[in-house]
Coordinates of C-alpha atoms in Angstrom, one line a residue:
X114 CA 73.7 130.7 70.5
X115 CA 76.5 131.0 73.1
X116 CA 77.5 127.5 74.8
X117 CA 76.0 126.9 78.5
X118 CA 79.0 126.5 80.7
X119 CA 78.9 123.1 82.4
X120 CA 78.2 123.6 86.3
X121 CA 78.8 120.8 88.7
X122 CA 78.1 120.9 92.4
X123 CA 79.7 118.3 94.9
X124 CA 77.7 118.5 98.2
X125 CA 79.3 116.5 101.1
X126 CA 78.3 115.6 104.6
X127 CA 80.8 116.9 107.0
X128 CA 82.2 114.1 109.4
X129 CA 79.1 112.6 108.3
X130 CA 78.6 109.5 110.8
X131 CA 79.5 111.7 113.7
X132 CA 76.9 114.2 112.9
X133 CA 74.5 111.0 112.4
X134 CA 75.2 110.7 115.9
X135 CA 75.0 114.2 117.0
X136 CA 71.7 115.0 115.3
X137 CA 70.0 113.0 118.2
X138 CA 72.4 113.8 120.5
X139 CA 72.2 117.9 121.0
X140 CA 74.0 118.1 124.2
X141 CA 77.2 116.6 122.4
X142 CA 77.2 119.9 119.7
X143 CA 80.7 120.9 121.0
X144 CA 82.1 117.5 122.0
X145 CA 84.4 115.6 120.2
X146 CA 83.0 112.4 119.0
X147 CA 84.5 109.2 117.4
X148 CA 83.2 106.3 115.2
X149 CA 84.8 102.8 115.5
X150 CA 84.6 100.2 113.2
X151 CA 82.9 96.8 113.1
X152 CA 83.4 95.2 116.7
X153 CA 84.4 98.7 117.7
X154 CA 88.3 97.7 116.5
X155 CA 89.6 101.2 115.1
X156 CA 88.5 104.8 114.3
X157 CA 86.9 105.3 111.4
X158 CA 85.3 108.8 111.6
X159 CA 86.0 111.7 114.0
X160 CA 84.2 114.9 114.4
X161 CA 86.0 118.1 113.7
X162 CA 86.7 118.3 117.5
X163 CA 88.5 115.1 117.5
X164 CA 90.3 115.6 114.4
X165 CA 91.3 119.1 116.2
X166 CA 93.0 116.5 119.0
X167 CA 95.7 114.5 116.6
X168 CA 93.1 111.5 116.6
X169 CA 94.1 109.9 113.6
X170 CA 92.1 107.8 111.2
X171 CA 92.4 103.9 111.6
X172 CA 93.6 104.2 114.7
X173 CA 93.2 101.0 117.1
X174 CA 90.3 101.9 119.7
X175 CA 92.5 99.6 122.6
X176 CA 95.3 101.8 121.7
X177 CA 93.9 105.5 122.0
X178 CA 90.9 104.3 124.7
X179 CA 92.7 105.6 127.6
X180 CA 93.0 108.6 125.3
X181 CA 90.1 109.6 124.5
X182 CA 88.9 108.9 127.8
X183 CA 91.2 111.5 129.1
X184 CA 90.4 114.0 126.7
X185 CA 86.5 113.4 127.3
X186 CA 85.7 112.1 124.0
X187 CA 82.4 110.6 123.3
X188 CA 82.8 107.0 121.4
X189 CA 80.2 105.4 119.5
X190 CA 80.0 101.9 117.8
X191 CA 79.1 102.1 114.3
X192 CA 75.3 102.0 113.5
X193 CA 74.5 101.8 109.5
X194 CA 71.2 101.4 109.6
X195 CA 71.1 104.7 111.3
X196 CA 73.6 106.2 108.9
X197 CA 72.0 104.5 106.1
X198 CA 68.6 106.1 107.0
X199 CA 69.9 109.7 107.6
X200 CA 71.7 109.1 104.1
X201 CA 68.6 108.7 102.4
X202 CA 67.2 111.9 104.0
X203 CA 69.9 114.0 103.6
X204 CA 70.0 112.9 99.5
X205 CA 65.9 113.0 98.8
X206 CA 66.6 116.9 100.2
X207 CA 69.3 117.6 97.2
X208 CA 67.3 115.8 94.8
X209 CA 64.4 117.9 95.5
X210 CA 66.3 121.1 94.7
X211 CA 68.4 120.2 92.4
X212 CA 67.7 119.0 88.4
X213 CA 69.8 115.7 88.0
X214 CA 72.0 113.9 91.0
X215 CA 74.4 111.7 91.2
X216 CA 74.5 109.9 94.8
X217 CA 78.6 109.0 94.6
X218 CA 78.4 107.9 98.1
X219 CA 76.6 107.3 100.9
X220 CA 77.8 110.8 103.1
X221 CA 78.2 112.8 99.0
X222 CA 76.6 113.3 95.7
X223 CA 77.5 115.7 92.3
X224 CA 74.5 117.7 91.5
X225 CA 74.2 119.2 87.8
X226 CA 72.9 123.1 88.1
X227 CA 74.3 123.6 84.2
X228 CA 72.1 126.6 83.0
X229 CA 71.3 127.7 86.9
X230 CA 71.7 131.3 87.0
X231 CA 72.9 131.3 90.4
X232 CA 74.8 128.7 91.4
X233 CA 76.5 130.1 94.4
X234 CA 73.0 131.1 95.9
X235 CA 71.3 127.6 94.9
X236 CA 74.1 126.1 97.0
X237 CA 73.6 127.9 99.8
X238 CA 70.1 127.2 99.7
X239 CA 70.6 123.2 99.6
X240 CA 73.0 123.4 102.3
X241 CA 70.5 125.8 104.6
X242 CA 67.9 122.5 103.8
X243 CA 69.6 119.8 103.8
X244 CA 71.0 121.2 107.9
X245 CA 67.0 122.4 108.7
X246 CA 65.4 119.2 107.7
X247 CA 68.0 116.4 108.7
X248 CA 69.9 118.4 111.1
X249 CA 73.8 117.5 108.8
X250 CA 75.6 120.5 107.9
X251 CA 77.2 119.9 104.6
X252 CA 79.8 121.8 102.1
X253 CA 79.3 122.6 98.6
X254 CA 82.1 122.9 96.1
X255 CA 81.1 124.0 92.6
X256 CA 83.0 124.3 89.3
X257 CA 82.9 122.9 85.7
X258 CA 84.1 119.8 86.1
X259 CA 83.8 116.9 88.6
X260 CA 87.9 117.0 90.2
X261 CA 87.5 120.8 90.8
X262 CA 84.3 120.2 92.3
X263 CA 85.9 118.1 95.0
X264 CA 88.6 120.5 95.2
X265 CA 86.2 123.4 95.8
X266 CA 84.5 121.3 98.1
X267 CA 87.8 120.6 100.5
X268 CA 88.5 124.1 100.4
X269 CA 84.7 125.2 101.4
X270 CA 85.0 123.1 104.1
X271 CA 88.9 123.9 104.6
X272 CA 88.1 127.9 104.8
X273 CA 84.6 127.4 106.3
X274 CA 84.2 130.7 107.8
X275 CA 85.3 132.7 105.0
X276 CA 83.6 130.7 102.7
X277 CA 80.2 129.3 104.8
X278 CA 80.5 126.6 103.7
X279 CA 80.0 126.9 100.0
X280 CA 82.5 128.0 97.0
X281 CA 82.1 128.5 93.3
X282 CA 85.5 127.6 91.8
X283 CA 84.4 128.5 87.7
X284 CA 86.0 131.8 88.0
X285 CA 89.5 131.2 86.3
X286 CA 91.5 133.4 88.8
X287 CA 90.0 131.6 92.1
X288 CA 90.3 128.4 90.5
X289 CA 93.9 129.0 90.2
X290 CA 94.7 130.9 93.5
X291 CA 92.7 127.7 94.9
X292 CA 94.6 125.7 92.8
X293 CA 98.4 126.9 94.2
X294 CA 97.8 126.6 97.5
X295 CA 96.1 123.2 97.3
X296 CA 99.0 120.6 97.7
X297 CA 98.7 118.0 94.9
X298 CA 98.2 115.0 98.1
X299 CA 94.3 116.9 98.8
X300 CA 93.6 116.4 94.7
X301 CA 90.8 113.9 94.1
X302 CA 92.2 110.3 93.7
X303 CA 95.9 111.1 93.9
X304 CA 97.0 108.5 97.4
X305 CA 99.9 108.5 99.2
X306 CA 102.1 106.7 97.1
X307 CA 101.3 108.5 94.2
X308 CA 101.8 111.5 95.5
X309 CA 105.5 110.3 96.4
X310 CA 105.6 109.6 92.8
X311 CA 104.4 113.2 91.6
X312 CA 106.9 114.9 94.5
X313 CA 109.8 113.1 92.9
X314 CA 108.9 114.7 89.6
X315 CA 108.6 118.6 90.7
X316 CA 104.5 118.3 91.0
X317 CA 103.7 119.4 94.3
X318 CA 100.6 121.3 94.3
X319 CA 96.9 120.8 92.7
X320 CA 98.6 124.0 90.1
X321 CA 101.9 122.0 89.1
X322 CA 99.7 118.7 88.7
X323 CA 97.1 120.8 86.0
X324 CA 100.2 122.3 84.2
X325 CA 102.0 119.3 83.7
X326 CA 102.2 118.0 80.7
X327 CA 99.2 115.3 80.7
X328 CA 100.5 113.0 78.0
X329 CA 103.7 112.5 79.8
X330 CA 101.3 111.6 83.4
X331 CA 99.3 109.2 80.7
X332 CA 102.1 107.1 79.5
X333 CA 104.1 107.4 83.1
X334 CA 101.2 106.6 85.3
X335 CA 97.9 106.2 83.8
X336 CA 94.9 107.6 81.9
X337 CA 93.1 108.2 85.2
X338 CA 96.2 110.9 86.1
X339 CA 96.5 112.3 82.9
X340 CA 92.2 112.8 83.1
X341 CA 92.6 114.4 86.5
X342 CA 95.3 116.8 85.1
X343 CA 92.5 117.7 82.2
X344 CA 89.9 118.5 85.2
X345 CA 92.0 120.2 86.6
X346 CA 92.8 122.7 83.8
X347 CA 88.7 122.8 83.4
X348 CA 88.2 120.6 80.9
X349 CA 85.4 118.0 82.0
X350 CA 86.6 114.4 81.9
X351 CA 84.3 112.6 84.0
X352 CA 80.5 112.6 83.4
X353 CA 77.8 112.9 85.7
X354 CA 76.4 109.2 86.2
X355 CA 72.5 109.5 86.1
X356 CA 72.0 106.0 87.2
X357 CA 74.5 104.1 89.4
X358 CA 76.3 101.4 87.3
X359 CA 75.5 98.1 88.5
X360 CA 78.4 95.9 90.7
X361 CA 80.4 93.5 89.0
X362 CA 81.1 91.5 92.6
X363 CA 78.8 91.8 95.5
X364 CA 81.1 90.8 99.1
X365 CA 80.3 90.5 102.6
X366 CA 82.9 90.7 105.0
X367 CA 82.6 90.7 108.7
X368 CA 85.1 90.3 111.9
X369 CA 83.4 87.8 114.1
X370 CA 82.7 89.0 117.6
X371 CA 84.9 86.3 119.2
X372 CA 87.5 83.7 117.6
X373 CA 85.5 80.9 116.3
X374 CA 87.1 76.9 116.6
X375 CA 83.9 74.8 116.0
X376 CA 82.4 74.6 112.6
X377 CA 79.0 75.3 113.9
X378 CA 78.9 79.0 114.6
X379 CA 80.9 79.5 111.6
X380 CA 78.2 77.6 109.0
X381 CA 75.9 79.8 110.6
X382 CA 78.2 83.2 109.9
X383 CA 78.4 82.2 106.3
X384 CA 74.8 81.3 106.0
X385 CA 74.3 84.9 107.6
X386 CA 76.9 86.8 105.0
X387 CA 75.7 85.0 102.0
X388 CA 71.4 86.0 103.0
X389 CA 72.9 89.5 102.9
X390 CA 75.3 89.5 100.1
X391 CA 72.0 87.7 98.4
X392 CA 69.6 90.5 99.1
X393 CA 72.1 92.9 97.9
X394 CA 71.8 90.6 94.7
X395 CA 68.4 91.1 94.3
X396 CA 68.3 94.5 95.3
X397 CA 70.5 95.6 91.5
X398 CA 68.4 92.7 89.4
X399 CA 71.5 90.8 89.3
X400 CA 71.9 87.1 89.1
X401 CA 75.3 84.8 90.0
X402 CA 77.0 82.1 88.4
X403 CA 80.1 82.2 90.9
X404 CA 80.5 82.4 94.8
X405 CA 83.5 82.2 96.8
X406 CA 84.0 81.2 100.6
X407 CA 87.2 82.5 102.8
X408 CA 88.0 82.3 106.1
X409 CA 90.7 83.4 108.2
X410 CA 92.2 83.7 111.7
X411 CA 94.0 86.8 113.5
X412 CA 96.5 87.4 111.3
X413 CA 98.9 89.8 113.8
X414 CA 98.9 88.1 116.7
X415 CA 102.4 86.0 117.1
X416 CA 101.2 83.5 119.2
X417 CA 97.8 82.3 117.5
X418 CA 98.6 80.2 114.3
X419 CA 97.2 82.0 111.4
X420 CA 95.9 80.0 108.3
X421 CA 93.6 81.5 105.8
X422 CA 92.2 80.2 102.9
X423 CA 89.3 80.6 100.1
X424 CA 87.4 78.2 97.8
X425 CA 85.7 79.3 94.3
X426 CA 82.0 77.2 94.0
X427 CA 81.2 77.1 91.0
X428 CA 77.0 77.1 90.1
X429 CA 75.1 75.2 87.7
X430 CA 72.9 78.1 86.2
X431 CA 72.8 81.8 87.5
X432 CA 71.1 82.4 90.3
X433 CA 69.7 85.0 92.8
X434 CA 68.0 82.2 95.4
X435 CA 69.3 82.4 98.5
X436 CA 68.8 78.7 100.2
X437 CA 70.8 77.7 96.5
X438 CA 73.8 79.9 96.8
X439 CA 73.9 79.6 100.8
X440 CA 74.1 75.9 100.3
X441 CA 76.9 76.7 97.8
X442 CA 79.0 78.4 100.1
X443 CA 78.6 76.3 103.1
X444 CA 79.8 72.9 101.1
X445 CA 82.8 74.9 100.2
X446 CA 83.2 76.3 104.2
X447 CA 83.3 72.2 104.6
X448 CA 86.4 72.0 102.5
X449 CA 88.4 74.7 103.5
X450 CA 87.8 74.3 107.7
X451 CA 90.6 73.1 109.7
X452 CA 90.3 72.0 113.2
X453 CA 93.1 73.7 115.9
X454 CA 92.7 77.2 114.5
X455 CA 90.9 80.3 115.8
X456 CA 88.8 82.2 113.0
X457 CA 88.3 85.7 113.2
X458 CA 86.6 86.4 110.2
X459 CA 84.5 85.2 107.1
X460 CA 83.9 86.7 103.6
X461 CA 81.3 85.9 101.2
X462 CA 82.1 87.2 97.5
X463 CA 79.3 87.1 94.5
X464 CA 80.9 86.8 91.0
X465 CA 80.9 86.9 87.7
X466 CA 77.3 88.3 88.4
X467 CA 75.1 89.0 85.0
X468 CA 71.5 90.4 84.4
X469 CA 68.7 88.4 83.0
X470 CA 69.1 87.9 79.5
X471 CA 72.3 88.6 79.4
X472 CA 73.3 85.0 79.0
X473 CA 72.0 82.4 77.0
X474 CA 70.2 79.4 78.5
X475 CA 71.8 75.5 77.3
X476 CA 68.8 73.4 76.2
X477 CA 70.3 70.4 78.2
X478 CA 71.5 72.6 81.7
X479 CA 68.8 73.9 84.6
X480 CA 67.9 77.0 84.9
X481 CA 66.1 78.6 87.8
X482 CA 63.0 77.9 88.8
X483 CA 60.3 80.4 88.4
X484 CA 59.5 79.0 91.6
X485 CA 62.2 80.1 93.3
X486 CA 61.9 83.7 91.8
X487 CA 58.7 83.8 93.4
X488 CA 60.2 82.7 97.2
X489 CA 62.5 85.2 97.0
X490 CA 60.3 87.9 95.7
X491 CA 58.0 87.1 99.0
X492 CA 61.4 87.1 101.3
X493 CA 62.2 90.6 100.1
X494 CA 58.7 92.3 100.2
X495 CA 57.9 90.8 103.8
X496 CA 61.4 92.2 104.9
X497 CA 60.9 95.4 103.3
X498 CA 58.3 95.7 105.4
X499 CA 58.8 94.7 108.7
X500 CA 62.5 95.0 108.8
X501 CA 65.7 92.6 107.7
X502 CA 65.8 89.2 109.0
X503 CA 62.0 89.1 109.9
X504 CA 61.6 86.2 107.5
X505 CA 64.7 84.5 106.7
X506 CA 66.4 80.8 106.4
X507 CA 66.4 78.4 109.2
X508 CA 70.3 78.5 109.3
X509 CA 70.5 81.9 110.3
X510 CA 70.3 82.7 114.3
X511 CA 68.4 85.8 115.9
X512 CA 71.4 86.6 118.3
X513 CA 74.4 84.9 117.8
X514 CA 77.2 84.4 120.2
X515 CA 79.4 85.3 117.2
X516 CA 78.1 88.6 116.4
X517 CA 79.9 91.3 116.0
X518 CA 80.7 93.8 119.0
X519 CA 79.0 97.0 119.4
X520 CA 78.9 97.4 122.8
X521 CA 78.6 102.1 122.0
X522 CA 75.8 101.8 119.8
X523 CA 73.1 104.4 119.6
X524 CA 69.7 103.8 119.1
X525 CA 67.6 102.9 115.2
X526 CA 66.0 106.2 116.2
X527 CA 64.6 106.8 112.9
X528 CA 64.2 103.1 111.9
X529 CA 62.7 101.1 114.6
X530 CA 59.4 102.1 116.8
X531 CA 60.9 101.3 119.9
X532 CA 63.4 103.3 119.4
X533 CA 62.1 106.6 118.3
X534 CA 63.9 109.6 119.9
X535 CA 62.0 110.6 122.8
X536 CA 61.7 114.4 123.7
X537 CA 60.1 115.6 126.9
X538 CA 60.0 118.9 129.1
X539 CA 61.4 119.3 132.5

């Protein structure tokens, strides 16, 4: 019996927050449109109009405001319960259609069409339904392994009216005409400084990079090169990940809305971080034995002091309860404060996180309460339910003066009722 050639298929959102944002917004088809980051500080997603302008990635919204403003381009705050939703959407279409998915991340996903018998046309037909039933156009790259994949993906999307948007890379002499005019910078995982490192040795292009020799990239750089080189050559490296390996740390990180002196407000931002960072706890079936606390002020601005510091609290048994490791965190906020600083921002990080019975209990320590198993089981079904934060700890405001800033934020229109997109006649 012959062997079935392996057949991945990477299908991406294109500019996916913008379109997010476009889907509800019809009369901007044509417009370019930015993203900004939390409290709307830089640009982290541009349509293909923007991009079109020179607006770069990471670039400071008070620097290129006046910009954008002259160029009449739309700006919208970031809004990931929106994008979050739509993400959903746009993945139950490809798992529909497809027979075993990998979600990679939230705007992508590898789908396995090994023994399809046409994968170009099965493609095409996921990205014509994944556009008609969430309104995201996407790109599909296919080829035999998971680094050609992205690269037939970039160059769908590269050549996208030659190509409409989808491109089967298995054939040997497209996959290597792709492959020379690729430069080795656009190769899946290869960053800026290692492709400095790669120019310096001859390897310019995605070719040069699959030709070299990979036990020389192995012992120069490491086994993560020398696998991409083997990809790249066809031979499949990386396997499709039917379920999505659990985290080892769990962080939350916010930029507070306004610098923060008083210890008050920022109790409450911790409180806040740690009831999320909790629920994504929960959420993977994880427990935690270690949670650190930082803070920090402004760290580029020559006339504010800076000072930033973090504190490791250490917790008697693993735990997923949120009022335990909340009142973890906040003891070790106490320590690290100082008065006569302004904060800017807080970070709660989850560690050394294990799965129940993974550890073994000490006769003479505590373990969690089944009690508390139970609270937390009722906090996370009433939420599911009727939204985040509808039940919650006392600690944690409604509307804090602290929050972040997102004064360009669309509407929840597909995840609150009173903000469901309206249509009407005229």
């Amino acid at each position: 019996m012959a062997n079935i050639e392996r057949t991945l298929a990477l299908i991406d959102c294109n500019s996916f927050y913008a379109a997010c944002e476009r889907v509800f917004r019809p009369d901007l088809r044509t417009t370019p449109i930015v993203v900004l980051s939390n409290n709307d500080g830089c640009v982290i997603a541009r349509s293909a109009e923007a991009k079109a302008l020179g607006i770069k990635m990471g670039a400071p919204y008070f620097k290129v405001r006046l910009d954008l403003e002259r160029w009449g381009v739309v700006v919208f705050s970031s809004n990931y319960a929106l994008y979050g939703d739509m993400s959903e959407r746009v993945m139950t279409v490809i798992e529909q259609r497809a027979p075993a998915v990998e979600v990679y991340s939230i705007d992508e996903a590898f789908a396995d069409m090994t023994g399809v018998a046409d994968a170009e046309s099965l493609g095409r037909r996921i990205r014509a339904d994944v556009l008609r039933f969430t309104g995201i156009p996407v790109g599909v790259g296919i080829a035999s392994t998971k680094t050609l994949a992205k690269l037939a993906n970039h160059s769908a999307k590269r050549w996208m009216k030659q190509t409409g948007g989808v491109i089967d890379l298995r054939d040997p002499e497209r996959r290597d005409k792709v492959l020379r005019i690729t430069s080795v910078s656009d190769v899946w995982g290869v960053g800026r400084r290692m492709t400095e490192h790669l120019n310096s040795m001859g390897i310019r292009s995605a070719w040069d990079l699959a030709n070299a020799d990979a036990w020389t990239l192995r012992k120069q750089f490491s086994v993560v090169i020398e696998k991409t080189a083997r990809e790249l050559r066809g031979t499949p490296c990386l396997e499709l990940e039917d379920v999505t390996p659990l985290k080892q740390e769990i962080c939350c990180s916010r930029m507070f809305g306004d610098r923060l002196r008083e210890l008050a407000p920022i109790r409450e931002a911790v409180a806040t971080y740690a009831a999320r960072a909790c629920e994504k706890l929960r959420a993977q079936q994880s427990l935690c034995k270690r949670v650190r606390v930082s803070i920090r002020t402004g760290m580029f601005n020559p006339d504010e002091p800076r000072f930033a510091k973090g504190i490791v609290c250490e917790l008697p048994y693993p735990t997923d309860d949120t009022r335990y490791i909340t009142r973890a965190a906040i003891a070790g906020l106490e320590l690290i404060y100082r008065e006569g600083f302004a904060f800017s921002k807080a970070e709660i990080l989850l560690m050394d996180l294990c799965q129940r019975g993974e550890y073994t209990d000490d006769l003479f320590t505590e373990t969690q309460p089944a009690a508390a198993e139970r609270v937390m089981g009722v906090l996370d079904a009433v939420n599911a339910k009727w939204g985040r934060n509808t039940l919650r700890p006392g600690r944690i405001p409604t509307a804090p003066d602290w929050g972040m800033r997102r004064e360009l934020m669309s509407q929840s229109f597909t995840t609150r009722l009173d903000q469901l997109w309206k249509v009407g006649c005229r």
